[in-house]
Amino acid sequence: LIFIRLPNNQTGVQSRNGAIFMSLVNQSMLSLMGVLQTFTVEKPLALREYEAGAYSVSAYYLAKTTSDFPFQTFFPLLFSAIVYFIMGLNDNAEAFFKFAFFNMLTANAAISIGYMVSAAVSSVAVALAIGPVV
Protein backbone atom coordinates (compact mmCIF):
# COMPACT_ATOMS: atom_id res chain seq x y z
CA LEU A 1 0.00 0.00 0.00
CA ILE A 2 2.99 2.30 0.37
CA PHE A 3 3.77 2.33 -3.35
CA ILE A 4 0.29 2.56 -4.91
CA ARG A 5 0.06 4.94 -7.91
CA LEU A 6 3.27 6.86 -7.39
CA PRO A 7 3.18 10.51 -8.55
CA ASN A 8 5.36 12.00 -11.31
CA ASN A 9 7.31 14.53 -9.23
CA GLN A 10 10.57 14.58 -7.25
CA THR A 11 9.21 12.61 -4.31
CA GLY A 12 7.60 10.22 -6.80
CA VAL A 13 10.99 9.54 -8.38
CA GLN A 14 12.48 8.76 -4.99
CA SER A 15 9.51 6.55 -4.16
CA ARG A 16 9.86 4.76 -7.52
CA ASN A 17 13.51 4.03 -6.76
CA GLY A 18 12.49 2.62 -3.40
CA ALA A 19 9.66 0.60 -4.91
CA ILE A 20 11.90 -0.94 -7.57
CA PHE A 21 14.56 -1.71 -4.95
CA MET A 22 12.00 -3.35 -2.67
CA SER A 23 10.59 -5.43 -5.53
CA LEU A 24 14.07 -6.70 -6.38
CA VAL A 25 14.86 -7.49 -2.75
CA ASN A 26 11.50 -9.24 -2.42
CA GLN A 27 12.15 -11.40 -5.47
CA SER A 28 15.67 -12.28 -4.41
CA MET A 29 14.78 -13.24 -0.82
CA LEU A 30 11.65 -15.12 -1.85
CA SER A 31 13.54 -17.08 -4.49
CA LEU A 32 16.55 -17.72 -2.24
CA MET A 33 14.51 -19.00 0.69
CA GLY A 34 12.46 -21.19 -1.63
CA VAL A 35 15.41 -23.31 -2.75
CA LEU A 36 17.59 -23.46 0.37
CA GLN A 37 16.14 -26.81 1.33
CA THR A 38 16.63 -28.35 -2.10
CA PHE A 39 20.00 -30.08 -2.00
CA THR A 40 20.26 -30.59 1.73
CA VAL A 41 17.15 -32.78 1.64
CA GLU A 42 17.97 -34.56 -1.63
CA LYS A 43 21.73 -34.94 -1.08
CA PRO A 44 21.67 -38.49 0.41
CA LEU A 45 19.50 -39.79 -2.43
CA ALA A 46 21.57 -38.05 -5.13
CA LEU A 47 24.84 -39.34 -3.65
CA ARG A 48 23.51 -42.90 -3.45
CA GLU A 49 22.36 -42.81 -7.08
CA TYR A 50 25.62 -41.19 -8.19
CA GLU A 51 27.67 -43.88 -6.44
CA ALA A 52 25.47 -46.57 -8.03
CA GLY A 53 26.25 -45.08 -11.45
CA ALA A 54 22.67 -44.11 -12.24
CA TYR A 55 23.65 -40.63 -13.43
CA SER A 56 26.33 -37.99 -13.04
CA VAL A 57 26.21 -34.93 -10.80
CA SER A 58 25.99 -32.65 -13.83
CA ALA A 59 23.01 -34.60 -15.18
CA TYR A 60 21.25 -34.32 -11.81
CA TYR A 61 21.91 -30.58 -11.59
CA LEU A 62 20.82 -29.99 -15.19
CA ALA A 63 17.63 -31.99 -14.67
CA LYS A 64 16.90 -30.16 -11.41
CA THR A 65 17.38 -26.67 -12.87
CA THR A 66 15.51 -27.53 -16.08
CA SER A 67 12.52 -28.87 -14.20
CA ASP A 68 12.46 -25.82 -11.90
CA PHE A 69 12.91 -23.27 -14.69
CA PRO A 70 9.20 -22.80 -15.57
CA PHE A 71 8.44 -21.91 -11.94
CA GLN A 72 11.54 -19.72 -11.74
CA THR A 73 10.25 -17.64 -14.65
CA PHE A 74 6.48 -17.72 -14.15
CA PHE A 75 6.27 -16.39 -10.59
CA PRO A 76 8.64 -13.43 -11.08
CA LEU A 77 6.73 -12.51 -14.24
CA LEU A 78 3.41 -12.75 -12.41
CA PHE A 79 4.80 -10.65 -9.57
CA SER A 80 6.07 -8.07 -12.07
CA ALA A 81 2.73 -7.87 -13.86
CA ILE A 82 0.88 -7.20 -10.63
CA VAL A 83 3.35 -4.86 -8.93
CA TYR A 84 4.30 -2.78 -11.99
CA PHE A 85 0.79 -1.56 -12.65
CA ILE A 86 -0.15 -1.13 -8.99
CA MET A 87 2.85 1.15 -8.52
CA GLY A 88 1.80 3.17 -11.55
CA LEU A 89 5.17 2.99 -13.26
CA ASN A 90 5.68 3.96 -16.92
CA ASP A 91 2.81 2.82 -19.16
CA ASN A 92 5.28 1.87 -21.89
CA ALA A 93 5.41 -1.83 -22.86
CA GLU A 94 9.18 -1.74 -23.30
CA ALA A 95 9.65 -0.38 -19.77
CA PHE A 96 7.36 -3.08 -18.35
CA PHE A 97 9.24 -5.87 -20.09
CA LYS A 98 12.57 -4.47 -18.86
CA PHE A 99 11.18 -4.40 -15.31
CA ALA A 100 9.91 -7.96 -15.64
CA PHE A 101 13.17 -9.14 -17.21
CA PHE A 102 15.30 -7.70 -14.41
CA ASN A 103 12.98 -9.13 -11.77
CA MET A 104 13.34 -12.53 -13.44
CA LEU A 105 17.14 -12.18 -13.62
CA THR A 106 17.31 -11.20 -9.96
CA ALA A 107 15.16 -14.15 -8.96
CA ASN A 108 17.26 -16.60 -10.99
CA ALA A 109 20.53 -15.21 -9.59
CA ALA A 110 19.16 -15.62 -6.06
CA ILE A 111 18.03 -19.15 -6.88
CA SER A 112 21.55 -19.98 -8.06
CA ILE A 113 23.00 -18.63 -4.82
CA GLY A 114 20.42 -20.68 -2.91
CA TYR A 115 21.45 -23.81 -4.79
CA MET A 116 25.09 -23.11 -3.98
CA VAL A 117 24.42 -22.62 -0.26
CA SER A 118 22.13 -25.65 -0.17
CA ALA A 119 24.77 -27.84 -1.78
CA ALA A 120 27.57 -26.56 0.44
CA VAL A 121 25.99 -27.21 3.85
CA SER A 122 24.90 -30.42 5.50
CA SER A 123 21.64 -29.45 7.20
CA VAL A 124 18.56 -27.41 6.43
CA ALA A 125 18.96 -25.35 9.63
CA VAL A 126 22.44 -24.23 8.60
CA ALA A 127 21.25 -23.44 5.08
CA LEU A 128 18.40 -21.32 6.41
CA ALA A 129 20.78 -19.49 8.73
CA ILE A 130 23.47 -18.82 6.12
CA GLY A 131 21.24 -18.17 3.11
CA PRO A 132 19.93 -14.69 3.95
CA VAL A 133 23.39 -13.51 4.97
CA VAL A 134 24.92 -14.49 1.64
XYZ file of C-alpha atoms in Angstrom:
134
model
C 0.000 0.000 0.000
C 2.992 2.304 0.366
C 3.775 2.330 -3.351
C 0.294 2.562 -4.910
C 0.058 4.942 -7.905
C 3.270 6.858 -7.390
C 3.177 10.513 -8.550
C 5.355 11.999 -11.308
C 7.312 14.530 -9.235
C 10.569 14.583 -7.253
C 9.210 12.606 -4.312
C 7.602 10.220 -6.796
C 10.990 9.545 -8.380
C 12.478 8.757 -4.985
C 9.510 6.553 -4.160
C 9.859 4.758 -7.517
C 13.505 4.027 -6.765
C 12.494 2.617 -3.397
C 9.663 0.601 -4.914
C 11.901 -0.939 -7.574
C 14.559 -1.709 -4.952
C 11.997 -3.351 -2.667
C 10.588 -5.430 -5.530
C 14.069 -6.701 -6.385
C 14.857 -7.490 -2.746
C 11.495 -9.243 -2.422
C 12.149 -11.398 -5.472
C 15.671 -12.277 -4.406
C 14.784 -13.238 -0.825
C 11.647 -15.116 -1.849
C 13.541 -17.080 -4.486
C 16.549 -17.717 -2.243
C 14.512 -18.998 0.691
C 12.456 -21.191 -1.632
C 15.412 -23.307 -2.750
C 17.593 -23.457 0.367
C 16.142 -26.812 1.334
C 16.627 -28.348 -2.098
C 19.998 -30.078 -2.004
C 20.261 -30.593 1.733
C 17.151 -32.781 1.641
C 17.973 -34.561 -1.634
C 21.729 -34.942 -1.083
C 21.671 -38.492 0.406
C 19.499 -39.785 -2.435
C 21.565 -38.050 -5.128
C 24.845 -39.343 -3.652
C 23.514 -42.898 -3.453
C 22.357 -42.812 -7.078
C 25.619 -41.185 -8.189
C 27.666 -43.883 -6.445
C 25.469 -46.565 -8.030
C 26.254 -45.076 -11.448
C 22.667 -44.112 -12.238
C 23.655 -40.631 -13.432
C 26.334 -37.988 -13.041
C 26.207 -34.934 -10.804
C 25.989 -32.647 -13.829
C 23.011 -34.604 -15.175
C 21.255 -34.319 -11.811
C 21.908 -30.576 -11.588
C 20.820 -29.986 -15.189
C 17.626 -31.988 -14.672
C 16.903 -30.158 -11.413
C 17.383 -26.673 -12.869
C 15.511 -27.534 -16.079
C 12.516 -28.874 -14.196
C 12.461 -25.824 -11.899
C 12.909 -23.272 -14.693
C 9.196 -22.803 -15.566
C 8.442 -21.912 -11.943
C 11.540 -19.716 -11.741
C 10.253 -17.640 -14.645
C 6.478 -17.721 -14.153
C 6.267 -16.388 -10.591
C 8.644 -13.430 -11.079
C 6.729 -12.507 -14.239
C 3.411 -12.754 -12.409
C 4.796 -10.649 -9.571
C 6.065 -8.066 -12.068
C 2.729 -7.867 -13.863
C 0.880 -7.197 -10.629
C 3.348 -4.858 -8.931
C 4.299 -2.785 -11.985
C 0.786 -1.558 -12.651
C -0.154 -1.130 -8.993
C 2.850 1.153 -8.524
C 1.803 3.175 -11.552
C 5.169 2.993 -13.263
C 5.680 3.960 -16.916
C 2.812 2.817 -19.163
C 5.282 1.865 -21.893
C 5.409 -1.831 -22.859
C 9.181 -1.739 -23.301
C 9.646 -0.381 -19.767
C 7.361 -3.078 -18.353
C 9.242 -5.870 -20.089
C 12.573 -4.468 -18.861
C 11.183 -4.396 -15.312
C 9.908 -7.964 -15.636
C 13.174 -9.141 -17.205
C 15.301 -7.696 -14.408
C 12.979 -9.129 -11.773
C 13.339 -12.526 -13.438
C 17.144 -12.182 -13.621
C 17.309 -11.203 -9.961
C 15.155 -14.153 -8.962
C 17.263 -16.598 -10.995
C 20.526 -15.213 -9.589
C 19.155 -15.619 -6.059
C 18.028 -19.155 -6.879
C 21.545 -19.980 -8.061
C 23.000 -18.627 -4.822
C 20.424 -20.675 -2.911
C 21.445 -23.815 -4.794
C 25.092 -23.107 -3.980
C 24.423 -22.621 -0.265
C 22.133 -25.645 -0.166
C 24.770 -27.842 -1.784
C 27.569 -26.556 0.444
C 25.994 -27.205 3.849
C 24.896 -30.417 5.499
C 21.641 -29.450 7.197
C 18.559 -27.407 6.435
C 18.956 -25.349 9.631
C 22.437 -24.231 8.604
C 21.252 -23.439 5.078
C 18.398 -21.322 6.414
C 20.784 -19.494 8.731
C 23.473 -18.824 6.121
C 21.241 -18.165 3.110
C 19.931 -14.692 3.952
C 23.394 -13.511 4.965
C 24.924 -14.493 1.638
